[in-house]
PDB file of C-alpha atoms in Angstrom:
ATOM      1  CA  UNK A  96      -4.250   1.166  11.687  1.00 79.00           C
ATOM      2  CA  UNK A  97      -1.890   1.798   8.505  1.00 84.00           C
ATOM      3  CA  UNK A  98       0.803   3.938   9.037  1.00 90.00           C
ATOM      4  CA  UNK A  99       3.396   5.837   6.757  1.00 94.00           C
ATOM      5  CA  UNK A 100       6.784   7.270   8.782  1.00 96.00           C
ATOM      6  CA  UNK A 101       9.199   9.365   6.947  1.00 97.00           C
ATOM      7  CA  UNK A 102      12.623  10.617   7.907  1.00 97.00           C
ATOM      8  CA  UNK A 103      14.103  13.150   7.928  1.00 97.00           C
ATOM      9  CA  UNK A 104      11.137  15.116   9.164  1.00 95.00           C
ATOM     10  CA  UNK A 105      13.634  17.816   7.413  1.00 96.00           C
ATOM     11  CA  UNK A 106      16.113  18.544   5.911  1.00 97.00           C
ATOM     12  CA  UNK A 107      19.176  21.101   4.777  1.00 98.00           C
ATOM     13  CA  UNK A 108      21.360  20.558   2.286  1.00 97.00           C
ATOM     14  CA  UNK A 109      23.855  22.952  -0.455  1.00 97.00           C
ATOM     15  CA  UNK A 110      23.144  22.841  -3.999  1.00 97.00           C
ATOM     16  CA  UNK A 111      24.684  20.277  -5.819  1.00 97.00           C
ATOM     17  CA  UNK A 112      24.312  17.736  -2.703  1.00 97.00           C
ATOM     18  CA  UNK A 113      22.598  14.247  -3.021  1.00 98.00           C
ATOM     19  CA  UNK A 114      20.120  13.370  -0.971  1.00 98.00           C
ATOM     20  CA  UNK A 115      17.615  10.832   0.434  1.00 98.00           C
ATOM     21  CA  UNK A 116      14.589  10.477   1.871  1.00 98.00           C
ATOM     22  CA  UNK A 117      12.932   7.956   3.526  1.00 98.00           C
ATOM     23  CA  UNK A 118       9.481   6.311   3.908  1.00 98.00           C
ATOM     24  CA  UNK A 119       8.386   3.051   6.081  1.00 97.00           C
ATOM     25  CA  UNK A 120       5.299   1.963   5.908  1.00 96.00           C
ATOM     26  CA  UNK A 121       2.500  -0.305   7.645  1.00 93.00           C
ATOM     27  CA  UNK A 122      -0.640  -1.207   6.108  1.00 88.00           C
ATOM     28  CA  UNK A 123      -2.618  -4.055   5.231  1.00 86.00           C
ATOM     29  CA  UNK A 124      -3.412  -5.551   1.716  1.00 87.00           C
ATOM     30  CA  UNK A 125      -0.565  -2.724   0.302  1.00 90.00           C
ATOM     31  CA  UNK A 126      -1.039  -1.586  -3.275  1.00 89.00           C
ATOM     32  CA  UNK A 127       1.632   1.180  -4.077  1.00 91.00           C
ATOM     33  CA  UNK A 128       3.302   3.567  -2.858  1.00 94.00           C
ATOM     34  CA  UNK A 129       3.504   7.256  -4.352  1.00 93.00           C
ATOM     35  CA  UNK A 130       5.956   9.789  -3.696  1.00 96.00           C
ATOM     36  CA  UNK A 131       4.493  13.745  -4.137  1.00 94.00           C
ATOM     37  CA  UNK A 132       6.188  16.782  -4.157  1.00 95.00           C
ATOM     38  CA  UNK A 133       4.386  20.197  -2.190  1.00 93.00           C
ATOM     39  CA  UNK A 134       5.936  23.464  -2.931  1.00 90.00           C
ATOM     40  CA  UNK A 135       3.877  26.461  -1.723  1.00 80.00           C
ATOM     41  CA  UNK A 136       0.260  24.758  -2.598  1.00 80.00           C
ATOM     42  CA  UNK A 137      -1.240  21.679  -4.857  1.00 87.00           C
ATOM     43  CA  UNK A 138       1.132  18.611  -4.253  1.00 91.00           C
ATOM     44  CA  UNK A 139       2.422  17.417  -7.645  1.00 91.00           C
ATOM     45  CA  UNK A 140       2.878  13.686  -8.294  1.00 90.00           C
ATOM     46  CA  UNK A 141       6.484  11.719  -8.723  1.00 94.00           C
ATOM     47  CA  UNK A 142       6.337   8.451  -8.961  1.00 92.00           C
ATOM     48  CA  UNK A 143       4.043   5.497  -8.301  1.00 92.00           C
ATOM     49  CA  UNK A 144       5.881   2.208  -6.939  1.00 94.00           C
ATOM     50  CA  UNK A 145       4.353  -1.008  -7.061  1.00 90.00           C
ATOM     51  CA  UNK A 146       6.652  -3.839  -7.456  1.00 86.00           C
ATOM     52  CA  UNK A 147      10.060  -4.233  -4.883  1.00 87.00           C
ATOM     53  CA  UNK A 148      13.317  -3.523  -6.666  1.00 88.00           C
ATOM     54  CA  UNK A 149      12.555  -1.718  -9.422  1.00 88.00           C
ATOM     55  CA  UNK A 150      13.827   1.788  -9.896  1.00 92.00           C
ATOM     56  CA  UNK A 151      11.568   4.293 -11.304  1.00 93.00           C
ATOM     57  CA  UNK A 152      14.207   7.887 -12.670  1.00 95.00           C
ATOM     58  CA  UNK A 153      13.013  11.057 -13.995  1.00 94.00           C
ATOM     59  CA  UNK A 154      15.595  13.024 -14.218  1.00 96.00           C
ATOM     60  CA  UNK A 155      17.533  13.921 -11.241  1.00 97.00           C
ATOM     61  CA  UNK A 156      15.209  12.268  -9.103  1.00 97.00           C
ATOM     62  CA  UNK A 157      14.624   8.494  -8.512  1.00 97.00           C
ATOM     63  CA  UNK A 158      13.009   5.900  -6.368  1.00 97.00           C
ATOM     64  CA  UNK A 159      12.711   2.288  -5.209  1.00 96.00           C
ATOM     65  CA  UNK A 160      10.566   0.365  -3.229  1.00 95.00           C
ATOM     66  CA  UNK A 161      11.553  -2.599  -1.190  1.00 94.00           C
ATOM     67  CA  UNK A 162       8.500  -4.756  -0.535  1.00 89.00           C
ATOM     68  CA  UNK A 163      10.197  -7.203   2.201  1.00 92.00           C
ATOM     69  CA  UNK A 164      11.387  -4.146   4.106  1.00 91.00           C
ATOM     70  CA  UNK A 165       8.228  -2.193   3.551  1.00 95.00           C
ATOM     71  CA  UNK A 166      10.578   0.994   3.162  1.00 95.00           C
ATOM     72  CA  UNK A 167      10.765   3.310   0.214  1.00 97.00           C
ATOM     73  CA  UNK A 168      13.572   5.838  -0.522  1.00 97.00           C
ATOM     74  CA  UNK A 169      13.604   8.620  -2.906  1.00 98.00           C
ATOM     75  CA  UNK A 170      17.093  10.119  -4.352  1.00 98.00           C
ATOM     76  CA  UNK A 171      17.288  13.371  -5.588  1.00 98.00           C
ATOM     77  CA  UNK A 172      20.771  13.586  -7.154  1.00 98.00           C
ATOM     78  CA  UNK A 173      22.639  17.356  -7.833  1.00 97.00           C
ATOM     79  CA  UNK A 174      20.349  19.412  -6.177  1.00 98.00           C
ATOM     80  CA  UNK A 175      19.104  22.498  -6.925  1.00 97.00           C
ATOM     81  CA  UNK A 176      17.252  25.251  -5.163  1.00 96.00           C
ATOM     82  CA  UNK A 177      13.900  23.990  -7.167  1.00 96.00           C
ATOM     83  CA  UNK A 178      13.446  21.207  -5.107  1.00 97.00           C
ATOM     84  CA  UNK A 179      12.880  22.844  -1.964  1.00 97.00           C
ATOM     85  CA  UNK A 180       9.584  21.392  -1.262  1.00 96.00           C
ATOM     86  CA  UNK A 181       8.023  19.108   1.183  1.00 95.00           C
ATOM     87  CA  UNK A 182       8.289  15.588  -0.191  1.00 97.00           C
ATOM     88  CA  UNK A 183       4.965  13.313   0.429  1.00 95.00           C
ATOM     89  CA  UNK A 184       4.799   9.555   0.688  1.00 95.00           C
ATOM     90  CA  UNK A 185       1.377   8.150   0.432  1.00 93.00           C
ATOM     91  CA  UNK A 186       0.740   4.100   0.512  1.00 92.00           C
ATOM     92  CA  UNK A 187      -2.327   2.855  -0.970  1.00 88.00           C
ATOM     93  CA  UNK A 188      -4.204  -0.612  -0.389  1.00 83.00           C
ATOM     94  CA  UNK A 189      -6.522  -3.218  -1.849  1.00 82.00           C
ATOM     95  CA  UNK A 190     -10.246  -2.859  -0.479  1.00 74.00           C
ATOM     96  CA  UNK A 191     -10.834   0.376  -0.163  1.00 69.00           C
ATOM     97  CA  UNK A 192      -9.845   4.302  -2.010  1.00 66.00           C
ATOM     98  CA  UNK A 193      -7.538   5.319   0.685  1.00 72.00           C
ATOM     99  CA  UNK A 194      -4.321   6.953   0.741  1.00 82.00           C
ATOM    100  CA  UNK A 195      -2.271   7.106   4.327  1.00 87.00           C
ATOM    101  CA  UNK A 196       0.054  10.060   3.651  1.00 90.00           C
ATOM    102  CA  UNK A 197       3.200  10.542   6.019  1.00 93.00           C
ATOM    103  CA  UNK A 198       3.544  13.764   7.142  1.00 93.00           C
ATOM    104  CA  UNK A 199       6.547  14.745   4.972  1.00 95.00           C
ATOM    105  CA  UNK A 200      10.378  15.665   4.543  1.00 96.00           C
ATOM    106  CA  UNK A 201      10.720  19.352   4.424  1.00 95.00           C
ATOM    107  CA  UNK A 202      13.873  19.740   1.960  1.00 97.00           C
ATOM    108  CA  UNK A 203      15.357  22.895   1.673  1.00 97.00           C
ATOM    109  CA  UNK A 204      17.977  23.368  -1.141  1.00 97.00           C
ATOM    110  CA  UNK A 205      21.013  26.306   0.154  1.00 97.00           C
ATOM    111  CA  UNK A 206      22.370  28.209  -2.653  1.00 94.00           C
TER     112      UNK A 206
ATOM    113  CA  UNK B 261      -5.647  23.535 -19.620  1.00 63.00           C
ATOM    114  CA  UNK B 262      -7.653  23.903 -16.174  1.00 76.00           C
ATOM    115  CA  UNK B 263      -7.101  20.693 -14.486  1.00 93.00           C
ATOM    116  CA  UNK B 264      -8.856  20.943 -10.929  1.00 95.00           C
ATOM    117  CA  UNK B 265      -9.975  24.030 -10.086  1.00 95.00           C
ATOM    118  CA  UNK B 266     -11.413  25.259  -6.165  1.00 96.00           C
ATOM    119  CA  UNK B 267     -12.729  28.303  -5.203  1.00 95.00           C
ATOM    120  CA  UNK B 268     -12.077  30.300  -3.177  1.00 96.00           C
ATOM    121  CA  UNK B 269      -8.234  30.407  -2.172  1.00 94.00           C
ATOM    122  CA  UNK B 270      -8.748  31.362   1.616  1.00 95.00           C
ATOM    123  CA  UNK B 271     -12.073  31.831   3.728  1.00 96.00           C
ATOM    124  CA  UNK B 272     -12.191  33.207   7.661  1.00 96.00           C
ATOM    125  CA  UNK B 273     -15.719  31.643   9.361  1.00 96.00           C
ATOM    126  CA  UNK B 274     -16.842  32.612  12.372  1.00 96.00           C
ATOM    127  CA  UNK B 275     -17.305  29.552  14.437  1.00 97.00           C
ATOM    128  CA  UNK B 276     -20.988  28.109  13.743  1.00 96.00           C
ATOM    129  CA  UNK B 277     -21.124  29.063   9.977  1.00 97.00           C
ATOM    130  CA  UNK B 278     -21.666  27.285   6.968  1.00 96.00           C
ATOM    131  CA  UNK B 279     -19.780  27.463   3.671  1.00 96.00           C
ATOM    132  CA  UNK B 280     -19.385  25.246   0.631  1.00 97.00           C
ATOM    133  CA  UNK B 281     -15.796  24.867  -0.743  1.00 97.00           C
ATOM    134  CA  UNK B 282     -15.909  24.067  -4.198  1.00 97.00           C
ATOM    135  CA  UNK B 283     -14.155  21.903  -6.874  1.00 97.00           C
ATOM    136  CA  UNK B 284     -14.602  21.460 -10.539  1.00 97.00           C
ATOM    137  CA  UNK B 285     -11.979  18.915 -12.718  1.00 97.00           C
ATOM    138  CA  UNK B 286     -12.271  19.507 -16.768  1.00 95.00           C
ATOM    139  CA  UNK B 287     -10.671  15.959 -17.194  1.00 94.00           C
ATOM    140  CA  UNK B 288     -13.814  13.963 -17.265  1.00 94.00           C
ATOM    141  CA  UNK B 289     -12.150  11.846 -13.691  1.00 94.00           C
ATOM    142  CA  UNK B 290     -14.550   9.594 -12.206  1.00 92.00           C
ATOM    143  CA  UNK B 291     -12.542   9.722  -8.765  1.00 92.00           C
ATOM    144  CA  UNK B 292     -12.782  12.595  -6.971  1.00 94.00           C
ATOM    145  CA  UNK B 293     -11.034  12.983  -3.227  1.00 93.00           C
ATOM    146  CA  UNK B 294     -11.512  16.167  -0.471  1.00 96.00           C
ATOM    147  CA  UNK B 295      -8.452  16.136   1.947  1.00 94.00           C
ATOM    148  CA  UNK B 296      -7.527  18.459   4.742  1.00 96.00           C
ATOM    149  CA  UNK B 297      -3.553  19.270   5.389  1.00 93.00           C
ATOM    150  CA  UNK B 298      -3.020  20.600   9.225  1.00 92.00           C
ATOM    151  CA  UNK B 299       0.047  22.391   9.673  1.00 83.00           C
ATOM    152  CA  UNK B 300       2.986  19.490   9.812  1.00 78.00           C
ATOM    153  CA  UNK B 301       0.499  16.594   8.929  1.00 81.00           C
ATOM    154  CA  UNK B 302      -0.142  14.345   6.015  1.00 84.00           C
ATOM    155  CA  UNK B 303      -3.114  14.894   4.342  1.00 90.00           C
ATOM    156  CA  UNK B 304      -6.048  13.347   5.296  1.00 91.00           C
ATOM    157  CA  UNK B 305      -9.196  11.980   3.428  1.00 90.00           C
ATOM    158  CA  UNK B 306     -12.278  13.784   4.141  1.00 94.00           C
ATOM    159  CA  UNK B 307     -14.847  12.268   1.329  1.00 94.00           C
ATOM    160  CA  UNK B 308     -14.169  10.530  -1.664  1.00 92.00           C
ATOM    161  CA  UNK B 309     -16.270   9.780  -5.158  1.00 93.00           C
ATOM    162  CA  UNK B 310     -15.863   7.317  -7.404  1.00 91.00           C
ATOM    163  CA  UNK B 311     -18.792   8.424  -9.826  1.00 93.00           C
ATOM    164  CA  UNK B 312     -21.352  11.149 -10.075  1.00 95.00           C
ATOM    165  CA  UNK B 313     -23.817  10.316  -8.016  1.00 95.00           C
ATOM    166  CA  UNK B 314     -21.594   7.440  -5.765  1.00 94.00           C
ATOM    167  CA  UNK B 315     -19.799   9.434  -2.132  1.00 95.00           C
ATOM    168  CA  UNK B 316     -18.038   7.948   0.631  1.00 92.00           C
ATOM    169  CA  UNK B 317     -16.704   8.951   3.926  1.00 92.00           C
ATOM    170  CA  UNK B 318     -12.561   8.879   4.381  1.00 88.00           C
ATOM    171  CA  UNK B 319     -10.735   8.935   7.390  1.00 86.00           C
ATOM    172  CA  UNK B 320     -12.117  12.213   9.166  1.00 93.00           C
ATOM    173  CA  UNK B 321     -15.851  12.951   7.808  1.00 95.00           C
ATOM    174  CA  UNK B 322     -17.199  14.575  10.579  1.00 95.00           C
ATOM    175  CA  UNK B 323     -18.189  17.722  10.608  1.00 96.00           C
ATOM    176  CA  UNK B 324     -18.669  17.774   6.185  1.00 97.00           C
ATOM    177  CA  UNK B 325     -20.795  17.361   3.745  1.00 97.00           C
ATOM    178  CA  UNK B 326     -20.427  16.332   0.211  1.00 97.00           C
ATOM    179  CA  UNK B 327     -22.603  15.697  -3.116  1.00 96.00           C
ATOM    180  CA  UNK B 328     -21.592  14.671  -7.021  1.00 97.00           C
ATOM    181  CA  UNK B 329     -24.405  15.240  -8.794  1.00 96.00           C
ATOM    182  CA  UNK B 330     -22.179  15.751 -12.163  1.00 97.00           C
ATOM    183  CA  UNK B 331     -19.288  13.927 -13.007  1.00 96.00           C
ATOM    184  CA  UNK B 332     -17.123  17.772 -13.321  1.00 97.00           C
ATOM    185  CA  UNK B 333     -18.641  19.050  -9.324  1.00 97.00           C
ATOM    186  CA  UNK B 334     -17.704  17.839  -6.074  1.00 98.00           C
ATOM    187  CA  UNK B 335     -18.508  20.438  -3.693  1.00 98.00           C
ATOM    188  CA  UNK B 336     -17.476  20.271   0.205  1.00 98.00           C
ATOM    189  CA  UNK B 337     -19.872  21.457   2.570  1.00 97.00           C
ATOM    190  CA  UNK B 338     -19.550  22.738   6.532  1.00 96.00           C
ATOM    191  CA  UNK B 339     -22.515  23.155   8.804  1.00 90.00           C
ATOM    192  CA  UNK B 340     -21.573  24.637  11.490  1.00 94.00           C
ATOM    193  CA  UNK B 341     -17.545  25.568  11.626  1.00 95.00           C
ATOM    194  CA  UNK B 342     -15.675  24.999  14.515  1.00 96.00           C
ATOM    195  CA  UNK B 343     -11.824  26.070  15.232  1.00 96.00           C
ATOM    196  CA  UNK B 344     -11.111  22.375  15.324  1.00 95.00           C
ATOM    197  CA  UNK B 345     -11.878  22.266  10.895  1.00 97.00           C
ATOM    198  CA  UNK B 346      -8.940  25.467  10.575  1.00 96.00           C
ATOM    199  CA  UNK B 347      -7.036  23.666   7.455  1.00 96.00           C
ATOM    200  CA  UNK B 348      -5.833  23.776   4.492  1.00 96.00           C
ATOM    201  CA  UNK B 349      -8.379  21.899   2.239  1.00 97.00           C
ATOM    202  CA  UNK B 350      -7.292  20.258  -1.115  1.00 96.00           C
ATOM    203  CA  UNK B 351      -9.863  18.573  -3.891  1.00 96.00           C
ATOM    204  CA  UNK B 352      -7.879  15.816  -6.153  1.00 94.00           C
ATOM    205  CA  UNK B 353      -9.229  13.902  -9.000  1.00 93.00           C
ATOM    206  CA  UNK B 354      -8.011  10.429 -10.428  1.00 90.00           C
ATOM    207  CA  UNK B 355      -8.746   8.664 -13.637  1.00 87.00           C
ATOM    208  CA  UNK B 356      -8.517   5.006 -12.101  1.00 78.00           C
ATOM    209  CA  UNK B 357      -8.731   5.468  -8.159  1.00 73.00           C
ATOM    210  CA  UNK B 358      -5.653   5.961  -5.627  1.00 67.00           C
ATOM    211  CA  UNK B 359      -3.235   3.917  -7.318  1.00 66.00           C
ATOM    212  CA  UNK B 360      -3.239   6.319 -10.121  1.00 76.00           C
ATOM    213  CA  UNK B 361      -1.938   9.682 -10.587  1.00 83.00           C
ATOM    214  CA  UNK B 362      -4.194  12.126  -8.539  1.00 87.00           C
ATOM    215  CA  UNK B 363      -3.894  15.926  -9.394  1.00 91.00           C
ATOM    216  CA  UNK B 364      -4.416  18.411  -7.019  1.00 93.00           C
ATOM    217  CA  UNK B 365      -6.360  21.833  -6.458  1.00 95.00           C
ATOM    218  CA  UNK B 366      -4.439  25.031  -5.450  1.00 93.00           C
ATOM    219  CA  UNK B 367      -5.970  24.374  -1.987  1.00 95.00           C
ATOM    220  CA  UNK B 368      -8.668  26.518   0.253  1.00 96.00           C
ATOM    221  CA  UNK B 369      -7.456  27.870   3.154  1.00 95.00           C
ATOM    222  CA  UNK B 370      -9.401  28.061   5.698  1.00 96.00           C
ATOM    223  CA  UNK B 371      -9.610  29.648   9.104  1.00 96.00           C
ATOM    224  CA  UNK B 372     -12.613  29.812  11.573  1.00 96.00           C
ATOM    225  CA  UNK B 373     -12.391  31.858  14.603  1.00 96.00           C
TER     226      UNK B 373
END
């Protein structure tokens, strides 16, 4: 059965901290991996990772995938009390429209 | 600009009623998901679409319903609620299947007691 793990299931940090989360993953035939973002309702996308090593940045945020590993991390650098969300990781695969979610890090951004 | 757009926001059933959660996208998407957030879970696929007239079960179909008769619609249905389908339901569209950007409705939130 695939599976997606993240860690920290939360997490508490002051403004102006870095952090980052995590995201292991099993599944078979993998395709990508996409990180979300989930304030109060409709999760919003971040990034989509498909290739190992490659850092994808937008803004203050970035991420990298590590293939080998089958382990994800996203950075959010500077924080600020807009990020406090819950942070999804989803892995897609060949052969079928599925996305495994994790159950998400719960970041919460002290002013 | 609309984007995807279900009605209504929250719902209480009594246990053994029927309801239709709907979900309309205004950017012409041929993949259309239904997923169901518990409290502290991932989400998880109920029925998905990949063309009007084209459904599939996901991960947890029992219990639902769907239909695409038009490429905009893509209506949820429950039979007969039970406490067990208490979620938080979410409709998501794609232009080229899971490995591209999927947007999200506001969510339904649902309750049946």
């Amino acid at each position: 059965e695939d599976k997606v793990v993240q860690s920290p299931l939360s997490l508490v940090v002051h403004e102006g901290d870095t952090v980052t989360l995590n995201c292991s993953y099993e599944v078979t035939n993998f395709r990508s991996l996409l990180w979300y973002k989930q304030e109060k309702k409709a999760p919003t996308f971040l990034f989509m990772l498909t290739s190992s090593g490659i850092e994808k940045k937008s803004g203050r945020l970035s991420s990298i995938l590590d293939k080998k590993e089958l382990f994800s991390i996203l950075n959010i650098t500077a924080t600020q009390t807009g990020d406090s969300a819950v942070y999804l990781c989803a892995v897609s695969n060949f052969g079928n429209e599925k996305l495994t979610f994790g159950t998400g890090t719960r970041l919460t951004i002290i002013p | 600009n609309a984007g995807v757009t279900q009605t209504p926001k929250f719902r209480i059933l009594k246990i053994g009623q029927s309801m239709t959660l709907q979900c309309t996208q205004d950017m012409n998407h041929n993949y259309m998901y239904w997923y169901r957030q518990d409290p502290g879970m991932g989400l998880k696929l109920i029925y998905y679409s990949v063309g009007a007239g084209i459904t599939d079960k996901g991960e947890v179909p029992n219990g639902y319903n769907v239909s695409r008769s038009t490429t905009e619609d893509f209506p949820l249905r429950l039979e007969l609620a039970a406490p067990s389908q208490t979620s938080v339901y979410f409709c998501a569209s794609s232009s080229g299947g899971l490995n591209t950007e999927a947007f999200f409705g506001q969510g339904t939130r649902l309750t049946v007691v």
